[in-house]
Coordinates of C-alpha atoms and ligand atoms in Angstrom, one line a residue:
X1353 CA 105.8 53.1 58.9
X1354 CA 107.8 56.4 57.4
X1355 CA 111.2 54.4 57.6
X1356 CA 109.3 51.6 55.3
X1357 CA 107.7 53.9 53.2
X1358 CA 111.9 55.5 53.0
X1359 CA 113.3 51.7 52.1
X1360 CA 110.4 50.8 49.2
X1361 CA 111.0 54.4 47.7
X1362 CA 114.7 53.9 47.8
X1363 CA 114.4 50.2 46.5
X1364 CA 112.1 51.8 43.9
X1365 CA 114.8 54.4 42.7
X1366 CA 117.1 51.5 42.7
X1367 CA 115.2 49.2 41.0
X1368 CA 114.5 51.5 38.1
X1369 CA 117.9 52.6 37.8
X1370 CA 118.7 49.0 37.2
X1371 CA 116.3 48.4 34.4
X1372 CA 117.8 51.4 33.1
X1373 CA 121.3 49.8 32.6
X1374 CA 119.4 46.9 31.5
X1375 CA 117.3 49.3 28.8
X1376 CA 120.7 49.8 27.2
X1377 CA 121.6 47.2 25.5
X1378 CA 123.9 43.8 25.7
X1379 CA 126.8 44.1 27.5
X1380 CA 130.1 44.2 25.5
X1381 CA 132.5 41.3 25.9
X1382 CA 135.1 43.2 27.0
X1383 CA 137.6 40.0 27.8
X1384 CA 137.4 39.5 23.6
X1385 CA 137.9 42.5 22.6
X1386 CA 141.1 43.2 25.2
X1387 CA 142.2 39.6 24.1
X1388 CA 142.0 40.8 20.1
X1389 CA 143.6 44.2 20.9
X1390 CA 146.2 42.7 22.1
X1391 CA 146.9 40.4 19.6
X1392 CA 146.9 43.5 16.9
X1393 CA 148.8 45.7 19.0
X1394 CA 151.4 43.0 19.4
X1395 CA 151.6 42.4 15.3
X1396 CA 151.8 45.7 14.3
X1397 CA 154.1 47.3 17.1
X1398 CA 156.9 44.9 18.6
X1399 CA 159.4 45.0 16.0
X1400 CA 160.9 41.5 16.4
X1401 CA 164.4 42.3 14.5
X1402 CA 165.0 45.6 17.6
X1403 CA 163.6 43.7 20.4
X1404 CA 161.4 46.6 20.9
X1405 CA 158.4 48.1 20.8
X1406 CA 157.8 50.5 18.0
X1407 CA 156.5 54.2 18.2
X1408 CA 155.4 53.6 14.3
X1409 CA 153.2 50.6 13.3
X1410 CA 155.7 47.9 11.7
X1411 CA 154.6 48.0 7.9
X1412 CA 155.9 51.3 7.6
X1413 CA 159.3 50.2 8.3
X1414 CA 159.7 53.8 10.1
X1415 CA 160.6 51.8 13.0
X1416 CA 161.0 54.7 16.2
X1417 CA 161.6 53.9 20.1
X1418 CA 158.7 55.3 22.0
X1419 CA 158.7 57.2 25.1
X1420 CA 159.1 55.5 28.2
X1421 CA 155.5 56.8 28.9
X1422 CA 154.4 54.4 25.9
X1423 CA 156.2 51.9 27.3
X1424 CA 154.8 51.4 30.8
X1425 CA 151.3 51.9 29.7
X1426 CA 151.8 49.0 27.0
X1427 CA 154.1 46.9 29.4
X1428 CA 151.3 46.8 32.0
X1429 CA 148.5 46.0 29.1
X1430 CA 150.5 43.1 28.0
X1431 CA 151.4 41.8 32.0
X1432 CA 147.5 41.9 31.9
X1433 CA 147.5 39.2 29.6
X1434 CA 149.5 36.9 31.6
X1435 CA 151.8 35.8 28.8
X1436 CA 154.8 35.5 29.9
X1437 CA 157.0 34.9 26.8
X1438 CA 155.8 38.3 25.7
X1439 CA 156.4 39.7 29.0
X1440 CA 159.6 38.6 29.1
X1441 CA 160.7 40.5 26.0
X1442 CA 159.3 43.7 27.2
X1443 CA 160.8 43.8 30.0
X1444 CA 163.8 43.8 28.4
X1445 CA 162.8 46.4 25.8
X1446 CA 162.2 48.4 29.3
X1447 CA 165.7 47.9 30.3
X1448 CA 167.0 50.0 27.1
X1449 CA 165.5 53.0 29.0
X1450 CA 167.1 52.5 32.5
X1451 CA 170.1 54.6 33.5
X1452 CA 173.1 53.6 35.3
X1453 CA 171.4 55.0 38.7
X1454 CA 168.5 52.7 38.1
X1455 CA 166.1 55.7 37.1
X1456 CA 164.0 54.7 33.3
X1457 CA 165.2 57.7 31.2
X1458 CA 162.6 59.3 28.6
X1459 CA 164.1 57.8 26.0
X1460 CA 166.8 55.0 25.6
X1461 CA 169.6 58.1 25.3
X1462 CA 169.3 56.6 29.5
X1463 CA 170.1 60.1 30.2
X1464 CA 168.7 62.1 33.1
X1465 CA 165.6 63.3 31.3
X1466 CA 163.3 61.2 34.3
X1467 CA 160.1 62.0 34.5
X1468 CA 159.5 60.5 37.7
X1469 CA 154.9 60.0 37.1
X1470 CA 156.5 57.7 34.1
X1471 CA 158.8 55.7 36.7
X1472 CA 155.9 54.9 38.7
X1473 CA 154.0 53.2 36.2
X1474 CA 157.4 51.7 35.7
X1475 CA 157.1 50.6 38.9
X1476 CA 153.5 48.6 38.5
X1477 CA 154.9 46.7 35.4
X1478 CA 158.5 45.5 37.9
X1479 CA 155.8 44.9 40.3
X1480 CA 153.3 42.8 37.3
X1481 CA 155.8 40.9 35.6
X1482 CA 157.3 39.8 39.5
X1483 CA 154.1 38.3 40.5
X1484 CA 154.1 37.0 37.0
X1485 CA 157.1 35.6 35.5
X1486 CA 158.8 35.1 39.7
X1487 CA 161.7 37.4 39.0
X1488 CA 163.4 38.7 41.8
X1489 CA 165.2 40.9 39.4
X1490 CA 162.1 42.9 38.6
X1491 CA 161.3 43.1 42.6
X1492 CA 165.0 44.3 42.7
X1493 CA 164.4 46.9 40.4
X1494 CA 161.3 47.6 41.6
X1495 CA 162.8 48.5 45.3
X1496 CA 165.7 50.2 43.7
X1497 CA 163.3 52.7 41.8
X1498 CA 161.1 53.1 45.1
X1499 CA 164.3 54.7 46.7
X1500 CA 165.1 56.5 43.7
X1501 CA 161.7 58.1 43.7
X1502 CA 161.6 58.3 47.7
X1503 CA 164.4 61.0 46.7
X1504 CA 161.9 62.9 45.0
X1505 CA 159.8 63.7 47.7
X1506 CA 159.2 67.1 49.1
X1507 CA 157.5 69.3 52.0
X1508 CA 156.3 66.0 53.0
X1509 CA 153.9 64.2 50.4
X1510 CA 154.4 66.0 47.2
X1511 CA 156.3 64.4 44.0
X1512 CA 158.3 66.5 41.5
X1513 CA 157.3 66.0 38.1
X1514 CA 161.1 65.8 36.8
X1515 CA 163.7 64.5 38.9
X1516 CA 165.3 67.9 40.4
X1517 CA 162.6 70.1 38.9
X1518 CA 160.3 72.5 41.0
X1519 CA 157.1 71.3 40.0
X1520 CA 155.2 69.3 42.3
X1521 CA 153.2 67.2 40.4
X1522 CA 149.9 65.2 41.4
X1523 CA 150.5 62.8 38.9
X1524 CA 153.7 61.8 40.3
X1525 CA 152.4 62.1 43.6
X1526 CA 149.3 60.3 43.2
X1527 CA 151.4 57.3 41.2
X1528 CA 154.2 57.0 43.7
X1529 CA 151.5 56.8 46.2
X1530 CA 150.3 53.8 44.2
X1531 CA 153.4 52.2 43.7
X1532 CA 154.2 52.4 47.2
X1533 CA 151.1 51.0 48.3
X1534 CA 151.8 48.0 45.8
X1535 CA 154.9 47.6 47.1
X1536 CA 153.8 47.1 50.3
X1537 CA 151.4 44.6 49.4
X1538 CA 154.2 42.5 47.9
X1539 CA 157.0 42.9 51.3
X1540 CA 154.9 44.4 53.7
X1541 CA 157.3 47.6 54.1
X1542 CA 155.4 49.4 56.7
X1543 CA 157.3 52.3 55.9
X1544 CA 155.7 52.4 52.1
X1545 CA 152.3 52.1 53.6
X1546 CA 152.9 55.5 56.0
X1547 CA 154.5 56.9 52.4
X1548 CA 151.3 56.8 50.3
X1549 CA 149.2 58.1 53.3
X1550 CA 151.4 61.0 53.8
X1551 CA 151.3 61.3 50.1
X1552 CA 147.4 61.5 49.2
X1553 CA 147.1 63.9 52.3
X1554 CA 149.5 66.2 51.2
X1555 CA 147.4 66.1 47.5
X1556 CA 144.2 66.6 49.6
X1557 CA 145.4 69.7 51.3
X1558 CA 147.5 71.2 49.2
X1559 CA 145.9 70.5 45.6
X1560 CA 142.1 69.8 46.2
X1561 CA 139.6 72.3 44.6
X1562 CA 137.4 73.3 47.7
X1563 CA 134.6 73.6 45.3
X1564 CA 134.1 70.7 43.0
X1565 CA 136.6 68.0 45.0
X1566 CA 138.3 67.6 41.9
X1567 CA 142.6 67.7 42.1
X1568 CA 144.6 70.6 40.3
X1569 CA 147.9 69.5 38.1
X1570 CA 150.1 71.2 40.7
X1571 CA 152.3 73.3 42.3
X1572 CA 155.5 75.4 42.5
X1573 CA 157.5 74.4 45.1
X1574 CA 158.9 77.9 45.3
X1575 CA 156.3 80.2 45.1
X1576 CA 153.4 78.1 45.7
X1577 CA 151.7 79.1 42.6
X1578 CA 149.0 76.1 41.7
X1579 CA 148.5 74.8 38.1
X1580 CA 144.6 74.7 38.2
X1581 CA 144.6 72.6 35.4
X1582 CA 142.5 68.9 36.0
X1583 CA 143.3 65.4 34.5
X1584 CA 141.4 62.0 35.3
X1585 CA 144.7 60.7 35.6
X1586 CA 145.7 62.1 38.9
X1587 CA 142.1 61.3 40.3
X1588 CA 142.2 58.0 39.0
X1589 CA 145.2 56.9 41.0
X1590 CA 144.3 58.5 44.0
X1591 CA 140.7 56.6 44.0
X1592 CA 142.8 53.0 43.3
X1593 CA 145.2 54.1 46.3
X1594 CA 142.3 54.7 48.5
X1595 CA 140.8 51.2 47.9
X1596 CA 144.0 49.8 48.5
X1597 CA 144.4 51.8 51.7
X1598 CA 140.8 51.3 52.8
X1599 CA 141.4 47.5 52.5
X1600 CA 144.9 47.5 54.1
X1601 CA 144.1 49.4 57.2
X1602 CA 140.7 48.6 57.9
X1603 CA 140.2 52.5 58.5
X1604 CA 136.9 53.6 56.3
X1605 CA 137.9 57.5 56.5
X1606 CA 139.9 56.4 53.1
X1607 CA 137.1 54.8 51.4
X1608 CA 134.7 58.1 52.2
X1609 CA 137.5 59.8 50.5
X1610 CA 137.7 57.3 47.3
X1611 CA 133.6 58.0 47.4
X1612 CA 133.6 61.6 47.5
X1613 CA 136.5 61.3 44.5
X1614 CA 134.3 59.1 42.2
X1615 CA 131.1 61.1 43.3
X1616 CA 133.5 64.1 42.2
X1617 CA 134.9 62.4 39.0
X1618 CA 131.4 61.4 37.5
X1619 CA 129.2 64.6 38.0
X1620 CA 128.0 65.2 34.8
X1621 CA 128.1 68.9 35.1
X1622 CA 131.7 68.9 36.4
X1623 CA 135.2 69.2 34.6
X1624 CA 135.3 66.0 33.3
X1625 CA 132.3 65.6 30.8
X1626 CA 131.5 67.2 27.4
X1627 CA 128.1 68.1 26.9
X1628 CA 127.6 65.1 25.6
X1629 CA 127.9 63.5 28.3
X1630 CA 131.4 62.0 27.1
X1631 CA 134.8 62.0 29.4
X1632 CA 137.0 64.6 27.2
X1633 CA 140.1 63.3 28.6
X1634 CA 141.9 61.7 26.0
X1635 CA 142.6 58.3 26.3
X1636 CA 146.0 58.2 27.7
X1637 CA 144.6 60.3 30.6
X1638 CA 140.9 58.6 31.1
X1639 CA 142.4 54.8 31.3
X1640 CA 143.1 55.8 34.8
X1641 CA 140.1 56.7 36.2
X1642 CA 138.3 53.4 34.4
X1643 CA 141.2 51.7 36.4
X1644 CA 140.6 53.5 39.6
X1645 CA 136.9 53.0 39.9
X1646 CA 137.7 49.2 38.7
X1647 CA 140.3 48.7 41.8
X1648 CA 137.4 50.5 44.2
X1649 CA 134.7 48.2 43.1
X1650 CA 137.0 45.1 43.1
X1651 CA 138.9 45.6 46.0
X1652 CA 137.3 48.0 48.6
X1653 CA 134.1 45.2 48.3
X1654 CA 132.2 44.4 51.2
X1655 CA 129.7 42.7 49.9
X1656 CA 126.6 44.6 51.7
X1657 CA 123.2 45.4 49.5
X1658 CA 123.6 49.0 49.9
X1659 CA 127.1 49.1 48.8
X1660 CA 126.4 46.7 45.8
X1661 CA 124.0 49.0 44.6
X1662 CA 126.5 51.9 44.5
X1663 CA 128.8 49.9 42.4
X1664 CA 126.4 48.9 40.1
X1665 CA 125.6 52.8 39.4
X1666 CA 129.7 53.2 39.2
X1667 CA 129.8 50.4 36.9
X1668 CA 126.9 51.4 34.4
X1669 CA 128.6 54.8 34.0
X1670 CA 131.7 53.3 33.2
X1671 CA 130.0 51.3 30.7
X1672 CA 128.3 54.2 28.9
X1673 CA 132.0 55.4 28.6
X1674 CA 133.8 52.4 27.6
X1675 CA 130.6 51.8 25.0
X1676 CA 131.4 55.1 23.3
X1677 CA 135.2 54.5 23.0
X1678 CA 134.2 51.0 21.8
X1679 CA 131.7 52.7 19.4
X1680 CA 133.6 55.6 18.7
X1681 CA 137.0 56.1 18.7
X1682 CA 138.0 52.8 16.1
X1683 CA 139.0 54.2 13.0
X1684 CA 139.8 50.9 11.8
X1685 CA 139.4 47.3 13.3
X1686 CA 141.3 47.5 17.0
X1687 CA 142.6 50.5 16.0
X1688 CA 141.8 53.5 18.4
X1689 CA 142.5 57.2 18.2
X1690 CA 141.8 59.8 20.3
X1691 CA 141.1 62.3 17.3
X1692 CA 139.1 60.4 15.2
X1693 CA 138.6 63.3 12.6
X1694 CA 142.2 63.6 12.3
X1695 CA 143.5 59.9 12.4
X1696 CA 140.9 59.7 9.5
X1697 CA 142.3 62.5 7.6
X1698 CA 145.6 61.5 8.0
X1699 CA 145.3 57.9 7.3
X1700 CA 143.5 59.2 3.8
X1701 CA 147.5 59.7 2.9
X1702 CA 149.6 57.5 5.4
X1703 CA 148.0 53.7 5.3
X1704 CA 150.0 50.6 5.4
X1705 CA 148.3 47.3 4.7
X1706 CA 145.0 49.4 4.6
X1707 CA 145.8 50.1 8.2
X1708 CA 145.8 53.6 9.0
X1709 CA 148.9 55.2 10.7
X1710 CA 148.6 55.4 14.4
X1711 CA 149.9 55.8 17.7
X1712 CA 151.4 53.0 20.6
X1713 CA 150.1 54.5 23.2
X1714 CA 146.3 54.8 22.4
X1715 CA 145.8 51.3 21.6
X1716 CA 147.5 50.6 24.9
X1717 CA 145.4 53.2 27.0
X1718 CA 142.6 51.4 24.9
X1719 CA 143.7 47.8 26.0
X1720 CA 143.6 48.7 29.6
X1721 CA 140.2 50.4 29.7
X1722 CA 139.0 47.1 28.0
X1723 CA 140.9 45.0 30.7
X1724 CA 139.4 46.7 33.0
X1725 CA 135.7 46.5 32.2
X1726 CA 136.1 42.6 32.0
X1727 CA 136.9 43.0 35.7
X1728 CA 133.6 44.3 36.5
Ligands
LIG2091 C1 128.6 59.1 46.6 O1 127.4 58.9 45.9 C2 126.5 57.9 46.4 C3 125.4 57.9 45.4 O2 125.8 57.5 44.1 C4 126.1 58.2 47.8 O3 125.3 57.2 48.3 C5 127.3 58.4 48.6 O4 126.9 58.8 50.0 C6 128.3 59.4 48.1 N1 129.5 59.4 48.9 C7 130.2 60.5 49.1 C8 131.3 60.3 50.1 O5 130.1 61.5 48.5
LIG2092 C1 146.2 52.3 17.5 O1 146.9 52.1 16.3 C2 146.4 52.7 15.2 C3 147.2 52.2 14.0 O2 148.6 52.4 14.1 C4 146.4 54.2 15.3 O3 145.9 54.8 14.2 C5 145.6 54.5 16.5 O4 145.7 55.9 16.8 C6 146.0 53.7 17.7 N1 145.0 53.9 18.7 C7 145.4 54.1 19.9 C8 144.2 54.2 20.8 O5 146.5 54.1 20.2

């Protein structure tokens, strides 16, 4: 009799948490609005006369190569789309950025300014645009890249942030993981799976905050001094290499982990929430953890009731989110800024086409959050 009374009181809490979501409103269509982004982003950024992408919206014929950063989060928002003709022409835009070692430079001087965090989402787009478009030249490049970044690999699991450079990054350790563990799901490397594992254990043990379960930004590799510093980014990645893990290996202490990470991620008291009740990541950091909890739900799904009605609290919150950038952050149509007071006040002097100036890489971070809510 006590264990019913338990289930109905649970079922209760869960059935009024759903008619909560339900309280708020019609969903969004996220699929449209990625689809129109998209579209926009491709007008007013790919420069068609430099074969590139352009830091600077085209009608203010400022045309500017963007990072390689800008790059691989827009390369990876168009691969979304499936359309191969443009994928095709980004990807070779991305080759104006790779050196003659194979590593994508900062910028297309193709120098040794690597950043290797950037090379691994460098890595997702070879990996994309192969199961896309078929190329064996992108899974070439790909594999080259893996070994490249392999070589950047210290005291067992941690990543530096700059090829050569002391800092051990979790961004770079959390992506490699992730781009190892795509890797494998493409040629079944066994090697690459043992790679992320050893890789989100070492960011466990040496970068975890004991208190909130959140991840710090790093770590000297000389003196051991930690960065305490906290991005979504780094958390992000680590919850979408978890559900990959989980899945792979059958072995559920990696999905507790993803859990606990999430739980972490969306305590509205913790580091990651204004007092609004907003993420205050900008953007280019949050579109990561929208991803992350997107790959758990989607791939670490068993199917089972109680599980289901976990996701369904994951996914309301990252509605409430998405809704407020949605809402929010346009300062003109598919235009998104991070700063809307600021894009405002600038765009007051700098418009073009009555389109206020902007920047690449927000309306890409935008287009993946939206591609990722029309997963769930
Ligand atoms: C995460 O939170 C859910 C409730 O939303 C709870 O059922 C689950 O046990 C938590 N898991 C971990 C590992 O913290
Ligand atoms: C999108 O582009 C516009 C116009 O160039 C810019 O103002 C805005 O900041 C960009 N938004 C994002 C999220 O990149």
């Amino acid at each position: 009799m006590i264990i019913l009374t338990n289930v109905l009181i649970v079922w209760w809490v869960l059935a009024c948490f759903d008619l909560l979501s339900v309280a708020k409103g019609g969903d969004l269509n996220y699929g449209e609005i990625y689809d129109e982004l998209i579209v926009f982003t491709w007008d007013h950024y790919w420069d068609n006369d430099e074969g590139s992408w352009s830091k600077n919206p085209n009608c203010f014929n400022d045309f500017k190569y963007p990072s390689v950063w800008d790059q691989a989060v827009i390369g990876k928002a168009i691969a979304e789309s499936g359309d191969t003709e443009k994928l095709g022409k980004v990807m070779e835009n991305l080759d104006d950025y790779r050196n003659s070692d194979g590593w994508y430079s900062s910028t297309t001087a193709k120098d040794n300014d690597v950043y290797v965090d950037d090379n691994a989402q460098v890595l997702w787009v070879l990996l994309d645009s192969y199961r896309i478009r078929g190329s064996s030249e992108d899974l070439d490049k790909a594999v080259t890249l893996m070994n490249l970044i392999k070589s950047q690999v210290v005291d067992n699991g941690g990543v530096r942030w700059k090829i050569n450079d002391e800092y051990l990054a979790s961004i770079s350790t959390s992506e490699l993981a992730l781009a190892a563990i795509k890797l494998y799901q493409v040629n079944g490397d066994e090697t690459l799976l043992q790679f992320a594992k050893a890789s989100i254990d070492w960011l466990f043990n040496n970068l975890q905050d004991p208190n909130d379960k959140l991840i710090y930004d790093g770590k000297s590799a000389s003196s051991g001094d930690v960065n305490k510093g906290k991005l979504t980014y780094s958390v992000g990645t680590m919850i979408s290499t978890l559900a990959y893990l989980s899945s792979f290996t059958k072995d559920i202490s990696w999905y507790v982990k993803a859990l606990s990470l999430v739980n972490a991620s969306l305590d509205k008291d913790g580091a990651f929430y204004t007092e609004e009740g907003h993420w205050n990541n900008p953007i280019r950091y949050s579109h990561l953890l929208f991803v992350g909890i997107e790959d758990l739900v989607t791939v670490s799904n068993t199917g089972s009731f109680l599980q289901s009605k976990m996701y369904q609290g994951y996914i309301s919150e990252l509605k409430t989110q998405a809704e407020y950038i949605y809402h929010n952050l346009e300062i003109s149509p598919n235009l998104y800024a991070d700063d809307v007071k600021q894009a405002k006040a600038a765009s007051d002097s700098k418009t073009c086409d009555g389109i206020p100036d902007s920047d690449l890489i927000e309306n890409a971070s935008a287009a993946q959050i939206f591609y990722a809510m029309s997963k769930i």
